[in-house]
Amino acid sequence: MKDLVGIKELSKDKIKLILDTASSFKDVLKRDIKKVPALRGKTVVNLFFEPSTRTKTSFELAEKRLSMDVLNFSVPTSSVVKGESLFDTIKTIEAYGVDFIVIRHSSSGAPHFIARNVDASVINAGDGINEHPTQALLDAFSILERKGSLKGLNIAIVGDILHSRVAKSNIYLLSKFGANIRLIGPPTLVPEMTDYHIDVFYEMDEGLKDADVIMMLRIQMERQGKGFFPSTLEYFKNWGLDMRRLKLAKKDAIVMHPGPMNRGIEISSDVADSEQSIILEQVTNGLAVRMAVMYLLKKESENA
């Protein structure tokens, strides 16, 4: 495996290997000295064409924990604003001899295009409304830590599924491991996915009954057209997660969110900060998972 551009094409065995390796790296992160020399001498460039706090910070810290040389590409101060094409930009960066390219782009398929045109390993940090593979991996890792298995769990994914690359990567991953997936949201924001065994609920209360995991999604204002739902007030009233609704799920249900959260729109503050919320654990686990992905890509490229 040279690249990680999506979950859809990743086998169960590869996913298990990544999650097992992440578990080892999480132990490293608990030490006083949290840095390992695993990728010393390697160079990575972070190409973020869209704003990001958690993912960009998580990748950069993971890269530094692995002792890599890190380059951060700033779009507003680059030749992209002068009209340089994506192809020319990546070929220029490749000429510096980078080993990894981490890319987030608003266009679905941009990481796949780059992976076909460079020798460096490419990692998809989110492409348009297509996929966000490392988020799905860290979500699976976080669920496994709490529940021990994915098989048979009732996992409710709630909100703007239509525009969510996080939801799509999670659906691909959870389907491979036998989870019972429920999609909950307004009819305008829940697309048909007939290739997967999924239950769809337009009523939040009905969809949350006996859920083991509630995965809330951010309403992506920047990708919204007009008419998906009447107002944010109306949205929270119908599909927001508050304490009353949380009690409809199993008593030991966990609450997840990929961030950034819109408190009071998709989730209430008392739920986000409750003991059932593992949102900050997801952030911590993302570091270990991204270390594992880069470590394994390097290992496999050396064995190829």
CSV table of C-alpha atoms in Angstrom, one decimal:
chain,number,residue,atom,x,y,z
A,1,MET,CA,0.0,0.0,0.0
A,2,LYS,CA,1.6,3.2,-1.2
A,3,ASP,CA,-1.2,5.6,-0.2
A,4,LEU,CA,-4.2,6.0,2.1
A,5,VAL,CA,-6.8,7.8,0.0
A,6,GLY,CA,-10.0,6.1,1.2
A,7,ILE,CA,-11.6,3.4,3.4
A,8,LYS,CA,-13.7,2.0,0.6
A,9,GLU,CA,-10.7,0.2,-1.0
A,10,LEU,CA,-9.0,-0.8,2.3
A,11,SER,CA,-9.3,-4.4,3.4
A,12,LYS,CA,-10.4,-5.5,6.9
A,13,ASP,CA,-7.0,-6.9,7.5
A,14,LYS,CA,-5.3,-3.6,6.6
A,15,ILE,CA,-7.7,-1.7,8.9
A,16,LYS,CA,-7.0,-4.2,11.8
A,17,LEU,CA,-3.3,-3.7,11.3
A,18,ILE,CA,-3.6,0.1,11.4
A,19,LEU,CA,-5.7,-0.1,14.6
A,20,ASP,CA,-3.4,-2.6,16.3
A,21,THR,CA,-0.4,-0.4,15.4
A,22,ALA,CA,-2.2,2.7,16.7
A,23,SER,CA,-2.6,0.9,20.0
A,24,SER,CA,1.2,0.6,20.3
A,25,PHE,CA,1.7,4.2,19.4
A,26,LYS,CA,-0.9,5.3,22.0
A,27,ASP,CA,1.3,3.6,24.6
A,28,VAL,CA,4.2,5.7,23.3
A,29,LEU,CA,2.2,8.9,23.8
A,30,LYS,CA,1.8,8.1,27.5
A,31,ARG,CA,5.5,8.1,28.1
A,32,ASP,CA,7.5,11.1,29.4
A,33,ILE,CA,9.4,11.3,26.1
A,34,LYS,CA,6.7,11.0,23.5
A,35,LYS,CA,8.9,11.0,20.4
A,36,VAL,CA,10.2,8.0,18.5
A,37,PRO,CA,12.9,7.9,15.7
A,38,ALA,CA,10.7,5.7,13.4
A,39,LEU,CA,10.6,8.1,10.5
A,40,ARG,CA,13.8,10.2,11.2
A,41,GLY,CA,15.2,11.5,7.9
A,42,LYS,CA,11.8,11.5,6.1
A,43,THR,CA,10.1,14.6,5.0
A,44,VAL,CA,6.3,15.3,4.9
A,45,VAL,CA,4.4,18.3,3.5
A,46,ASN,CA,1.0,19.2,4.7
A,47,LEU,CA,-1.2,20.6,1.9
A,48,PHE,CA,-4.3,22.0,3.4
A,49,PHE,CA,-6.4,23.8,0.8
A,50,GLU,CA,-9.3,24.1,3.3
A,51,PRO,CA,-9.3,25.4,6.9
A,52,SER,CA,-8.6,22.8,9.6
A,53,THR,CA,-7.7,22.9,13.3
A,54,ARG,CA,-8.0,19.4,14.6
A,55,THR,CA,-6.8,17.4,11.5
A,56,LYS,CA,-3.9,19.6,10.6
A,57,THR,CA,-2.7,19.9,14.2
A,58,SER,CA,-3.1,16.2,14.7
A,59,PHE,CA,-1.1,15.3,11.6
A,60,GLU,CA,1.6,17.8,12.3
A,61,LEU,CA,2.1,16.6,15.9
A,62,ALA,CA,2.0,12.9,14.7
A,63,GLU,CA,4.7,13.7,12.2
A,64,LYS,CA,6.9,15.4,14.8
A,65,ARG,CA,6.3,12.5,17.2
A,66,LEU,CA,7.7,10.2,14.5
A,67,SER,CA,10.8,12.6,14.1
A,68,MET,CA,10.0,13.7,10.5
A,69,ASP,CA,10.9,17.0,8.9
A,70,VAL,CA,7.6,18.8,8.4
A,71,LEU,CA,6.7,21.4,5.8
A,72,ASN,CA,3.4,23.3,6.0
A,73,PHE,CA,1.9,24.6,2.8
A,74,SER,CA,0.0,27.8,3.2
A,75,VAL,CA,-2.4,28.4,0.3
A,76,PRO,CA,-2.9,32.1,0.8
A,77,THR,CA,0.9,32.8,0.5
A,78,SER,CA,1.6,30.3,-2.2
A,79,SER,CA,1.7,30.4,-6.0
A,80,VAL,CA,-1.8,28.9,-6.1
A,81,VAL,CA,-3.2,32.4,-5.7
A,82,LYS,CA,-1.3,33.3,-8.9
A,83,GLY,CA,-3.1,30.6,-10.8
A,84,GLU,CA,-0.7,27.7,-10.5
A,85,SER,CA,-2.4,24.4,-11.1
A,86,LEU,CA,-2.6,21.6,-8.6
A,87,PHE,CA,-0.5,19.4,-10.8
A,88,ASP,CA,2.3,22.0,-11.1
A,89,THR,CA,2.1,22.6,-7.3
A,90,ILE,CA,2.6,19.0,-6.4
A,91,LYS,CA,5.3,18.4,-9.0
A,92,THR,CA,7.2,21.3,-7.6
A,93,ILE,CA,6.9,20.0,-4.1
A,94,GLU,CA,7.9,16.5,-5.2
A,95,ALA,CA,11.1,17.9,-6.7
A,96,TYR,CA,12.2,18.7,-3.1
A,97,GLY,CA,12.2,15.0,-2.4
A,98,VAL,CA,9.3,14.7,0.1
A,99,ASP,CA,8.3,11.2,1.3
A,100,PHE,CA,4.7,12.0,2.3
A,101,ILE,CA,2.1,14.4,1.1
A,102,VAL,CA,-0.9,15.0,3.4
A,103,ILE,CA,-3.7,16.7,1.5
A,104,ARG,CA,-7.1,18.3,2.3
A,105,HIS,CA,-8.9,19.7,-0.7
A,106,SER,CA,-12.4,20.9,-1.4
A,107,SER,CA,-12.5,18.8,-4.6
A,108,SER,CA,-13.5,15.2,-4.2
A,109,GLY,CA,-10.8,13.0,-5.8
A,110,ALA,CA,-7.9,15.4,-5.5
A,111,PRO,CA,-5.8,13.0,-3.3
A,112,HIS,CA,-6.4,10.2,-5.8
A,113,PHE,CA,-5.2,12.5,-8.6
A,114,ILE,CA,-2.1,13.4,-6.7
A,115,ALA,CA,-1.4,9.8,-5.7
A,116,ARG,CA,-1.4,8.8,-9.4
A,117,ASN,CA,1.2,11.5,-10.3
A,118,VAL,CA,3.8,11.4,-7.5
A,119,ASP,CA,6.1,8.7,-6.0
A,120,ALA,CA,5.6,10.0,-2.5
A,121,SER,CA,2.9,8.4,-0.2
A,122,VAL,CA,-0.3,10.4,-0.3
A,123,ILE,CA,-2.7,10.6,2.7
A,124,ASN,CA,-6.2,11.9,2.3
A,125,ALA,CA,-7.0,14.4,5.1
A,126,GLY,CA,-10.4,15.0,3.6
A,127,ASP,CA,-11.5,15.5,0.0
A,128,GLY,CA,-14.7,17.4,-0.7
A,129,ILE,CA,-17.8,15.4,0.2
A,130,ASN,CA,-16.0,12.1,-0.6
A,131,GLU,CA,-13.9,10.6,2.2
A,132,HIS,CA,-12.0,11.3,5.4
A,133,PRO,CA,-10.3,8.0,6.0
A,134,THR,CA,-8.1,8.8,9.1
A,135,GLN,CA,-11.2,10.2,10.9
A,136,ALA,CA,-13.1,6.9,10.3
A,137,LEU,CA,-10.0,5.0,11.6
A,138,LEU,CA,-9.7,7.0,14.8
A,139,ASP,CA,-13.5,6.7,15.3
A,140,ALA,CA,-13.3,2.9,15.0
A,141,PHE,CA,-10.3,2.9,17.4
A,142,SER,CA,-12.2,5.0,19.9
A,143,ILE,CA,-15.3,2.8,19.7
A,144,LEU,CA,-13.2,-0.3,20.1
A,145,GLU,CA,-11.6,1.1,23.2
A,146,ARG,CA,-15.0,1.5,24.9
A,147,LYS,CA,-17.0,-1.3,23.4
A,148,GLY,CA,-14.4,-4.0,22.5
A,149,SER,CA,-16.0,-4.9,19.2
A,150,LEU,CA,-17.8,-3.2,16.3
A,151,LYS,CA,-19.9,-6.3,15.3
A,152,GLY,CA,-23.5,-6.0,16.2
A,153,LEU,CA,-23.3,-2.5,17.7
A,154,ASN,CA,-26.2,-0.1,16.9
A,155,ILE,CA,-24.4,3.0,15.6
A,156,ALA,CA,-26.5,6.1,14.9
A,157,ILE,CA,-24.9,8.6,12.5
A,158,VAL,CA,-26.9,11.9,12.9
A,159,GLY,CA,-27.1,15.0,10.8
A,160,ASP,CA,-25.7,16.3,7.5
A,161,ILE,CA,-24.8,13.0,5.9
A,162,LEU,CA,-25.2,14.3,2.4
A,163,HIS,CA,-22.2,16.6,2.7
A,164,SER,CA,-20.2,14.6,5.2
A,165,ARG,CA,-17.0,12.8,4.2
A,166,VAL,CA,-16.7,11.6,7.8
A,167,ALA,CA,-20.1,9.8,7.6
A,168,LYS,CA,-19.2,8.2,4.3
A,169,SER,CA,-15.8,6.8,5.5
A,170,ASN,CA,-17.5,5.6,8.7
A,171,ILE,CA,-20.2,3.8,6.7
A,172,TYR,CA,-17.6,2.1,4.6
A,173,LEU,CA,-15.6,1.0,7.6
A,174,LEU,CA,-18.4,0.0,10.0
A,175,SER,CA,-20.1,-2.0,7.2
A,176,LYS,CA,-17.0,-4.1,6.8
A,177,PHE,CA,-17.1,-5.0,10.5
A,178,GLY,CA,-20.8,-5.9,10.9
A,179,ALA,CA,-22.1,-2.9,12.8
A,180,ASN,CA,-25.8,-2.0,12.5
A,181,ILE,CA,-25.8,1.5,10.9
A,182,ARG,CA,-28.6,3.9,11.3
A,183,LEU,CA,-28.7,7.3,9.5
A,184,ILE,CA,-30.7,10.0,11.1
A,185,GLY,CA,-31.5,13.4,9.7
A,186,PRO,CA,-33.7,15.6,7.5
A,187,PRO,CA,-34.8,13.8,4.3
A,188,THR,CA,-32.9,16.5,2.4
A,189,LEU,CA,-29.6,15.6,4.1
A,190,VAL,CA,-29.7,11.8,4.1
A,191,PRO,CA,-28.8,10.4,0.6
A,192,GLU,CA,-29.7,6.9,-0.6
A,193,MET,CA,-26.9,4.4,-0.2
A,194,THR,CA,-28.5,1.3,-1.6
A,195,ASP,CA,-25.2,-0.7,-1.7
A,196,TYR,CA,-25.1,-0.9,2.1
A,197,HIS,CA,-27.5,-2.4,4.6
A,198,ILE,CA,-28.5,0.8,6.4
A,199,ASP,CA,-31.6,1.8,8.3
A,200,VAL,CA,-32.8,5.4,7.7
A,201,PHE,CA,-34.7,7.4,10.3
A,202,TYR,CA,-36.1,10.9,9.7
A,203,GLU,CA,-37.4,11.0,13.3
A,204,MET,CA,-34.6,11.5,15.8
A,205,ASP,CA,-36.3,9.9,18.8
A,206,GLU,CA,-37.1,6.7,16.9
A,207,GLY,CA,-33.6,6.4,15.5
A,208,LEU,CA,-31.9,6.8,18.8
A,209,LYS,CA,-33.7,3.9,20.7
A,210,ASP,CA,-31.2,1.3,22.0
A,211,ALA,CA,-28.2,2.9,20.2
A,212,ASP,CA,-24.8,1.9,21.5
A,213,VAL,CA,-23.0,4.8,19.7
A,214,ILE,CA,-24.3,8.2,18.7
A,215,MET,CA,-22.1,9.9,16.1
A,216,MET,CA,-23.1,13.5,15.7
A,217,LEU,CA,-22.1,15.4,12.6
A,218,ARG,CA,-21.4,19.1,12.1
A,219,ILE,CA,-23.9,21.1,10.0
A,220,GLN,CA,-21.6,22.2,7.2
A,221,MET,CA,-22.8,25.7,6.6
A,222,GLU,CA,-20.1,26.3,4.0
A,223,ARG,CA,-21.5,23.5,1.8
A,224,GLN,CA,-25.2,24.2,2.4
A,225,GLY,CA,-27.5,25.4,-0.4
A,226,LYS,CA,-30.8,26.9,0.4
A,227,GLY,CA,-33.7,24.8,1.6
A,228,PHE,CA,-32.1,21.8,3.4
A,229,PHE,CA,-33.8,22.8,6.6
A,230,PRO,CA,-35.8,25.9,7.7
A,231,SER,CA,-33.4,27.3,10.4
A,232,THR,CA,-30.8,26.2,12.9
A,233,LEU,CA,-33.4,26.6,15.6
A,234,GLU,CA,-35.7,24.2,13.8
A,235,TYR,CA,-32.8,21.9,13.1
A,236,PHE,CA,-31.8,21.6,16.8
A,237,LYS,CA,-35.5,21.1,17.8
A,238,ASN,CA,-35.8,18.1,15.4
A,239,TRP,CA,-32.3,16.6,15.1
A,240,GLY,CA,-30.2,18.1,17.8
A,241,LEU,CA,-28.9,15.8,20.6
A,242,ASP,CA,-29.9,17.0,24.1
A,243,MET,CA,-30.0,15.1,27.5
A,244,ARG,CA,-33.6,14.0,27.0
A,245,ARG,CA,-32.8,12.4,23.7
A,246,LEU,CA,-29.6,10.8,24.9
A,247,LYS,CA,-31.7,8.9,27.5
A,248,LEU,CA,-33.4,7.1,24.6
A,249,ALA,CA,-30.2,5.3,23.7
A,250,LYS,CA,-28.7,2.6,25.9
A,251,LYS,CA,-27.5,3.6,29.3
A,252,ASP,CA,-23.9,3.1,28.4
A,253,ALA,CA,-24.1,4.7,25.0
A,254,ILE,CA,-21.2,6.9,23.9
A,255,VAL,CA,-21.4,10.2,22.1
A,256,MET,CA,-19.0,11.1,19.4
A,257,HIS,CA,-18.4,14.2,17.2
A,258,PRO,CA,-15.6,14.8,14.7
A,259,GLY,CA,-15.5,18.5,15.5
A,260,PRO,CA,-15.7,21.4,15.3
A,261,MET,CA,-19.0,21.3,17.2
A,262,ASN,CA,-21.9,23.8,16.6
A,263,ARG,CA,-23.2,23.8,20.2
A,264,GLY,CA,-26.9,24.5,20.3
A,265,ILE,CA,-27.3,23.5,16.7
A,266,GLU,CA,-26.4,19.8,16.5
A,267,ILE,CA,-25.5,19.1,20.1
A,268,SER,CA,-26.2,20.7,23.5
A,269,SER,CA,-23.4,21.7,25.7
A,270,ASP,CA,-24.5,19.4,28.6
A,271,VAL,CA,-24.3,16.4,26.2
A,272,ALA,CA,-21.0,17.5,24.7
A,273,ASP,CA,-19.4,17.8,28.1
A,274,SER,CA,-21.1,14.8,29.7
A,275,GLU,CA,-19.5,11.6,31.0
A,276,GLN,CA,-20.9,9.8,28.0
A,277,SER,CA,-19.1,12.0,25.5
A,278,ILE,CA,-15.8,10.7,24.2
A,279,ILE,CA,-15.2,13.7,21.9
A,280,LEU,CA,-11.8,14.6,23.4
A,281,GLU,CA,-10.7,10.9,23.5
A,282,GLN,CA,-11.3,11.0,19.7
A,283,VAL,CA,-8.8,13.9,19.4
A,284,THR,CA,-6.2,12.0,21.4
A,285,ASN,CA,-6.7,8.8,19.5
A,286,GLY,CA,-6.4,10.6,16.2
A,287,LEU,CA,-2.7,11.3,17.0
A,288,ALA,CA,-1.9,7.6,17.5
A,289,VAL,CA,-3.9,6.5,14.4
A,290,ARG,CA,-2.1,9.0,12.2
A,291,MET,CA,1.3,7.9,13.5
A,292,ALA,CA,0.3,4.3,12.7
A,293,VAL,CA,-0.8,5.2,9.2
A,294,MET,CA,2.4,7.0,8.3
A,295,TYR,CA,4.6,4.3,10.0
A,296,LEU,CA,2.9,1.5,8.0
A,297,LEU,CA,3.0,3.3,4.7
A,298,LYS,CA,6.7,3.8,5.1
A,299,LYS,CA,7.3,0.2,6.1
A,300,GLU,CA,5.3,-1.1,3.2
A,301,SER,CA,7.0,1.1,0.7
A,302,GLU,CA,10.4,-0.2,1.9
A,303,ASN,CA,9.2,-3.8,1.5
A,304,ALA,CA,7.7,-3.2,-2.0
